[in-house]
PDB file of C-alpha atoms and ligand atoms in Angstrom:
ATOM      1  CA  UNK A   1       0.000   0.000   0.000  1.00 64.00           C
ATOM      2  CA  UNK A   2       1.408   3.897  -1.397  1.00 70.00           C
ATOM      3  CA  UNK A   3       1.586   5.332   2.183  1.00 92.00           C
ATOM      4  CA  UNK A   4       3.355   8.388   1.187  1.00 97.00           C
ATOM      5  CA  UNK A   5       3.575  10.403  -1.990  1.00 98.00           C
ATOM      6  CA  UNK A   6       6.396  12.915  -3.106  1.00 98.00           C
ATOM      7  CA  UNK A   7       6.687  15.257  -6.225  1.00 98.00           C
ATOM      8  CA  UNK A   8       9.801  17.012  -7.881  1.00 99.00           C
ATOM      9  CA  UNK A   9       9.490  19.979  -9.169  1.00 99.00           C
ATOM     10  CA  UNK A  10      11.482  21.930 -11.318  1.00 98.00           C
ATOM     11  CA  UNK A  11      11.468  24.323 -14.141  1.00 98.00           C
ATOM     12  CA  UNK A  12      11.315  22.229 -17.717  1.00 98.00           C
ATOM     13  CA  UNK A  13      10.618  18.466 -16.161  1.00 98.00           C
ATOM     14  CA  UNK A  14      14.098  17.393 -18.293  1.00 98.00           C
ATOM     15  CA  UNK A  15      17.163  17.965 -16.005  1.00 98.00           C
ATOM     16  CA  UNK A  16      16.748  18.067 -12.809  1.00 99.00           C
ATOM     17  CA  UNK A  17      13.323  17.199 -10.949  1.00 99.00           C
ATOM     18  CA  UNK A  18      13.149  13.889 -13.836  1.00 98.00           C
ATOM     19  CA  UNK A  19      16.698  12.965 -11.626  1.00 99.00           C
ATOM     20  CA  UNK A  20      15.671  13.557  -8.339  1.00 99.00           C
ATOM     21  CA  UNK A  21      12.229  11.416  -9.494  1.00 99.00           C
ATOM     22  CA  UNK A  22      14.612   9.203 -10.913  1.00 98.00           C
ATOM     23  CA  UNK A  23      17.047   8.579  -7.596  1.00 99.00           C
ATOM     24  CA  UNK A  24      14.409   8.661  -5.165  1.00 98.00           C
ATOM     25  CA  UNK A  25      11.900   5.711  -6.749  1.00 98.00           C
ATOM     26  CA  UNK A  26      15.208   3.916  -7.331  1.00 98.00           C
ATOM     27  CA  UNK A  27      16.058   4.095  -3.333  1.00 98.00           C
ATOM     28  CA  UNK A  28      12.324   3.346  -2.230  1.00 98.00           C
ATOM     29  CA  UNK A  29      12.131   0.478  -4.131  1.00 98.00           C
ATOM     30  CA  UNK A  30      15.426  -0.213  -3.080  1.00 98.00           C
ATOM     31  CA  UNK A  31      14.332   0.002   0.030  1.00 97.00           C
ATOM     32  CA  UNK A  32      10.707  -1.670  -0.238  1.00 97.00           C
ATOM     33  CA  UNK A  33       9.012   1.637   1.076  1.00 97.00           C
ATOM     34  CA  UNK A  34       5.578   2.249   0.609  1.00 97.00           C
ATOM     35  CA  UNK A  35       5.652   5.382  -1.130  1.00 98.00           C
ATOM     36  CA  UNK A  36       5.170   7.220  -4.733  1.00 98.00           C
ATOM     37  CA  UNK A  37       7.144   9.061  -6.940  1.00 98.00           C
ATOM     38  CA  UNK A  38       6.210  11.789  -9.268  1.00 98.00           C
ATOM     39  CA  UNK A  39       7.902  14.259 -11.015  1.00 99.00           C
ATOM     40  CA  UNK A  40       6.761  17.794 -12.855  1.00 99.00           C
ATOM     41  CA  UNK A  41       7.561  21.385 -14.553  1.00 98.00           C
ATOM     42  CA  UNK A  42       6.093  24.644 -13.495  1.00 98.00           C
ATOM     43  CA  UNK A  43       7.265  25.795 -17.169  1.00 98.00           C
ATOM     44  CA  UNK A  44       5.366  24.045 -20.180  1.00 98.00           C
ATOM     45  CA  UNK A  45       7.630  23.418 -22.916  1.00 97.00           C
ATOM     46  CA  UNK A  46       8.836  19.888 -22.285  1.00 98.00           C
ATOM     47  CA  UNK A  47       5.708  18.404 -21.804  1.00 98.00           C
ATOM     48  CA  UNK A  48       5.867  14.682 -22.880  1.00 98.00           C
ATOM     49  CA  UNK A  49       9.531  14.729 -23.770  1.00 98.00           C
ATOM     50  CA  UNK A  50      12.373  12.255 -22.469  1.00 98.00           C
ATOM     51  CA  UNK A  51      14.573  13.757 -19.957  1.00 98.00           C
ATOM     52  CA  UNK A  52      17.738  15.392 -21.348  1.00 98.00           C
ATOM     53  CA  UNK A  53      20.069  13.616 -22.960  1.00 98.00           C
ATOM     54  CA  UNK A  54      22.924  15.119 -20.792  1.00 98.00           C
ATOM     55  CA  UNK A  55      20.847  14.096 -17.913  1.00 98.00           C
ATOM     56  CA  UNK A  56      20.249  10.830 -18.931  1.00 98.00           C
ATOM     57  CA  UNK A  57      23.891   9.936 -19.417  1.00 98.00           C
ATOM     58  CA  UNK A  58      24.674  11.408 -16.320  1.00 98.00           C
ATOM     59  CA  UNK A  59      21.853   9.234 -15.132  1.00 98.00           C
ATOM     60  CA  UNK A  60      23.086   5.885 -16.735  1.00 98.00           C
ATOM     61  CA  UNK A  61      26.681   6.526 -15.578  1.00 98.00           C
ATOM     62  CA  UNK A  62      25.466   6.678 -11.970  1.00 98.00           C
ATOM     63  CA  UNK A  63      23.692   3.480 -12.540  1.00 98.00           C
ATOM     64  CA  UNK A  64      20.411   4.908 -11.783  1.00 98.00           C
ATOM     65  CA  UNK A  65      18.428   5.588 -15.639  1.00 98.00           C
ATOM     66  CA  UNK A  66      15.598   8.260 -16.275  1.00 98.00           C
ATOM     67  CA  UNK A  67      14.943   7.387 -19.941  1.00 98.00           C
ATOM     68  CA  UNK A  68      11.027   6.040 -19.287  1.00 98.00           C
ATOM     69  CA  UNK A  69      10.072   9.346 -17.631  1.00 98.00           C
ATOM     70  CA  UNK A  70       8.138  11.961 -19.355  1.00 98.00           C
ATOM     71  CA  UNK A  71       7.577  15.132 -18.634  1.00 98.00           C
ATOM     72  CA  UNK A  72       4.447  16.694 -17.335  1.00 98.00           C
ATOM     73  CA  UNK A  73       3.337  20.488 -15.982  1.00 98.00           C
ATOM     74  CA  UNK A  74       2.671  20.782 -12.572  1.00 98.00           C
ATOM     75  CA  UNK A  75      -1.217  21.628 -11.425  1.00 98.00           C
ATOM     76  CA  UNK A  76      -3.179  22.935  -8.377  1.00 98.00           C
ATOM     77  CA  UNK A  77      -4.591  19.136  -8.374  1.00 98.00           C
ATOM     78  CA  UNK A  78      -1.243  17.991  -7.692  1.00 98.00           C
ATOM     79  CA  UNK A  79      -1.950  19.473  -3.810  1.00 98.00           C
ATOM     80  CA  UNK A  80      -4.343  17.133  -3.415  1.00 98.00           C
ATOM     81  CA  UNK A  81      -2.520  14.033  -4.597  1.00 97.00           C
ATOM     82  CA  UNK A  82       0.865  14.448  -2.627  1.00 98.00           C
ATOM     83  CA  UNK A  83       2.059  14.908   0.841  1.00 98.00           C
ATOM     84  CA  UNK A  84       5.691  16.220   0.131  1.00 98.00           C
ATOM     85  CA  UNK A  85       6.691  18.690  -2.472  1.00 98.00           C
ATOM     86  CA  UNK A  86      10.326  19.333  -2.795  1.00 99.00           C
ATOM     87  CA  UNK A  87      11.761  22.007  -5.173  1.00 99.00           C
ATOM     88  CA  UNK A  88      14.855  22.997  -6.534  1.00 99.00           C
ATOM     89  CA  UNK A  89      15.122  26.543  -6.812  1.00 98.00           C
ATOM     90  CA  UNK A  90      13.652  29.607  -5.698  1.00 98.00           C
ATOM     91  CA  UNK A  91      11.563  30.448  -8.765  1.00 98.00           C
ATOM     92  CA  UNK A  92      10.180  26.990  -8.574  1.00 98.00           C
ATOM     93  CA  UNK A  93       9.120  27.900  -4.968  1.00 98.00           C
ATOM     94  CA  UNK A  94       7.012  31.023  -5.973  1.00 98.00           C
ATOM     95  CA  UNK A  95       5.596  29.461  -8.947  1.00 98.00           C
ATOM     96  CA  UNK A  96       3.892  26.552  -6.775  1.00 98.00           C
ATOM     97  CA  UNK A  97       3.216  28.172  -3.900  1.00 98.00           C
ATOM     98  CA  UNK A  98       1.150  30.608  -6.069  1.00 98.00           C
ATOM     99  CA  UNK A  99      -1.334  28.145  -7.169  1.00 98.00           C
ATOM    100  CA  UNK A 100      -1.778  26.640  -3.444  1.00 98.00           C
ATOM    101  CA  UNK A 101      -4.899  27.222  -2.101  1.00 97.00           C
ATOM    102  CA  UNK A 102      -4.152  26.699   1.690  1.00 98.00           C
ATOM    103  CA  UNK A 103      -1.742  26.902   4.430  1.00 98.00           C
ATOM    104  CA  UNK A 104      -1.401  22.967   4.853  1.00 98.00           C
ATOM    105  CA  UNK A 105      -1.124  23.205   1.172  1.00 98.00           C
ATOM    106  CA  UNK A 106       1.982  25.778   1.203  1.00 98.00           C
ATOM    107  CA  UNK A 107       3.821  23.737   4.051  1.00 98.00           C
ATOM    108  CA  UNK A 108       3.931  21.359   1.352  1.00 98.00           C
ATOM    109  CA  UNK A 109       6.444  22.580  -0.372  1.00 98.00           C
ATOM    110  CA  UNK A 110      10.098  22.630   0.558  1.00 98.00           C
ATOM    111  CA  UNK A 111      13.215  23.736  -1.472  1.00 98.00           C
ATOM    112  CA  UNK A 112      15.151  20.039  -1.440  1.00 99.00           C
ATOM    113  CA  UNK A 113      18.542  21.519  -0.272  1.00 98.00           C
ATOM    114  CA  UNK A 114      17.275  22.595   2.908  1.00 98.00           C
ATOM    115  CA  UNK A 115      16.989  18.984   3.489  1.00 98.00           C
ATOM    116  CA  UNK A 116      20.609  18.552   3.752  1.00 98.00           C
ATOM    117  CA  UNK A 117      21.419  22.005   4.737  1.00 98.00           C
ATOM    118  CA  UNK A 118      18.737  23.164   6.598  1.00 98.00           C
ATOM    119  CA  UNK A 119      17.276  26.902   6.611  1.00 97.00           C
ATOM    120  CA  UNK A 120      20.108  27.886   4.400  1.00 98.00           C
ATOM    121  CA  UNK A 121      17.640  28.531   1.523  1.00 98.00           C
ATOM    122  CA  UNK A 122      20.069  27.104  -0.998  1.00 98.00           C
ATOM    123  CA  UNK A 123      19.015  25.781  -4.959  1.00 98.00           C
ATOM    124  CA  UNK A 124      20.066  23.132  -7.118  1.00 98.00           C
ATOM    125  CA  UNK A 125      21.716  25.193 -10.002  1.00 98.00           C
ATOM    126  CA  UNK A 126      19.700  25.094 -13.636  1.00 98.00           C
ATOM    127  CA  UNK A 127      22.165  22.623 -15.703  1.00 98.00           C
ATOM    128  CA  UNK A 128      20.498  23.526 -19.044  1.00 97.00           C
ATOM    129  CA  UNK A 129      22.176  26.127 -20.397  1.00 96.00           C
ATOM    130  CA  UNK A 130      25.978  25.080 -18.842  1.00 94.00           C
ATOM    131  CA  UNK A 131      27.833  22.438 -19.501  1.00 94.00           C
ATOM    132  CA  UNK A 132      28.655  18.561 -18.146  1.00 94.00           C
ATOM    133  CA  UNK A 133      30.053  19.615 -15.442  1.00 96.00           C
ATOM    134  CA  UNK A 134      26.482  21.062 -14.135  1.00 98.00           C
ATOM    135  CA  UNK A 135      24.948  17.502 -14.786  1.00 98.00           C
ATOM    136  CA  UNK A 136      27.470  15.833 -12.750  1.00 98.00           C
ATOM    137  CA  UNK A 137      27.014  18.645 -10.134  1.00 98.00           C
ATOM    138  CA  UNK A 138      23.096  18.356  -9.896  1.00 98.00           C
ATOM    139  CA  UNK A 139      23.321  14.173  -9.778  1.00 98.00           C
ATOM    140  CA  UNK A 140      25.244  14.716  -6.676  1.00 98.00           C
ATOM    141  CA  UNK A 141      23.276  17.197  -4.814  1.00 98.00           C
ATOM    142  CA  UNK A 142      20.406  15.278  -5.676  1.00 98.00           C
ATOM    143  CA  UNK A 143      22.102  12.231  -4.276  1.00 98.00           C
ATOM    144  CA  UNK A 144      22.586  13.609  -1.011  1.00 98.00           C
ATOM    145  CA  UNK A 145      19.450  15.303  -0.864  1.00 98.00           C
ATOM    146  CA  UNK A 146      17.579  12.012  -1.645  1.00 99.00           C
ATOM    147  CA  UNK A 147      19.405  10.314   1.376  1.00 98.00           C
ATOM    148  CA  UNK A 148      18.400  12.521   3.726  1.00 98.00           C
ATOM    149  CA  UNK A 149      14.418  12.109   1.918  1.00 98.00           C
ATOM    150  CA  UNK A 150      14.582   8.037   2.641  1.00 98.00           C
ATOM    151  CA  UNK A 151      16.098   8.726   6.536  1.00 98.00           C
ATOM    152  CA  UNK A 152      12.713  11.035   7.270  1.00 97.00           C
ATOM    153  CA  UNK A 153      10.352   8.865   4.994  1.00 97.00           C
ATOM    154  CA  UNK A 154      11.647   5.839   6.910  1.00 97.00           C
ATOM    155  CA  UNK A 155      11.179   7.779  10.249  1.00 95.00           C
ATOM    156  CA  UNK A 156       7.475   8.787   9.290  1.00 94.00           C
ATOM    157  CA  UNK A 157       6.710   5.808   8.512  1.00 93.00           C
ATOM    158  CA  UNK A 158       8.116   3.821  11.978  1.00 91.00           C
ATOM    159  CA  UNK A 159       6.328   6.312  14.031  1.00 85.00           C
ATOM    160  CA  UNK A 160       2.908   5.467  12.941  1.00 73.00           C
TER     161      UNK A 160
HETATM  162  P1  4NP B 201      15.129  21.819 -15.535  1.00 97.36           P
HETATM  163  O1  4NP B 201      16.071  22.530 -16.608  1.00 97.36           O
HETATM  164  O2  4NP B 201      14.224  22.897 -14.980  1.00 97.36           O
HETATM  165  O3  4NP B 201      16.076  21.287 -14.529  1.00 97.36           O
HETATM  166  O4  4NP B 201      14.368  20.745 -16.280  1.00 97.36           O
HETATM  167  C1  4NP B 201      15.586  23.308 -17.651  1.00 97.36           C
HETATM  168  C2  4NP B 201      15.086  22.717 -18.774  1.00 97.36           C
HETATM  169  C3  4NP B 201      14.645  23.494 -19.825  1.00 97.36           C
HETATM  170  C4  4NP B 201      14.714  24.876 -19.746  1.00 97.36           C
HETATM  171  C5  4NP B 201      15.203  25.468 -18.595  1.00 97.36           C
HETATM  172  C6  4NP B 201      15.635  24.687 -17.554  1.00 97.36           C
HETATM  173  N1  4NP B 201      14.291  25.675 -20.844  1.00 97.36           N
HETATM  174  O5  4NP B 201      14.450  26.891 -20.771  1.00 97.36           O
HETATM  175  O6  4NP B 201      13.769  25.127 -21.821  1.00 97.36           O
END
């Protein structure tokens, strides 16, 4: 049974939100936790594209691949169907936060680095327009940041 449910967001649904999606069903199942993975864009160009290819290299090198993913816009519904909503930037942040319709709505929604440096307000840099380098950057920030996701899932779900 899907006791928990978490969505990625990020700007185009190709670089970086598709591999945090990507690492974190990987480590649930991994794990045999009881809890879905989602991933969308606030921006709507990508929609129904692949990942990036960059990303998806960077992906297959790690040993963890994206390729099946497909890219999607994030919407208001989206509140309703999950209880954790991690972002990566700032812009993300204001863009979802606009469409949320409550307070228990906009404690939803958490920029991911502050799980692994907390109240430091830090975001996972845009890889798009840089090079490798940034790909390679965001797969490990993501990596850590995912850890420190499975610890507190795991904790929430031993304390019920
Ligand atoms: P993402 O990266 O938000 O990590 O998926 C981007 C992808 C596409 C664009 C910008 C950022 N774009 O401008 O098309």
């Amino acid at each position: 049974m899907t006791k928990y449910s978490v969505l990625m967001v990020c700007l185009g649904n190709i670089c970086r939100s598709p591999m945090a999606d990507g690492l974190l069903r990987k480590k649930v199942k991994d794990e045999n936790l009881p809890v879905f993975v989602d991933s969308a864009g606030t921006g709507n160009w990508h929609v129904g594209n692949p990942p990036d290819e960059r990303m998806r290299k960077t992906a297959h090198s790690n040993d963890c691949p994206i390729d099946d993913l497909r890219a999607r816009q994030f919407q208001a519904e989206d509140f309703v169907n999950f209880d954790y909503i991690y972002v990566m930037d700032k812009e993300n942040y204001k863009n979802v936060v606009q469409l949320a319709t409550s307070e228990k709505d906009k404690h939803k929604v958490k920029l991911i680095l502050n799980e692994i440096h907390p109240g430091k307000d830090l975001e996972v840099p845009d890889p798009y327009f840089g090079g490798e380098q940034g790909f390679k950057e965001v797969f490990s920030l993501l990596d850590q940041a995912t850890d420190q996701i499975i610890t507190n899932l795991k904790k929430a779900i031993s304390n019920e």
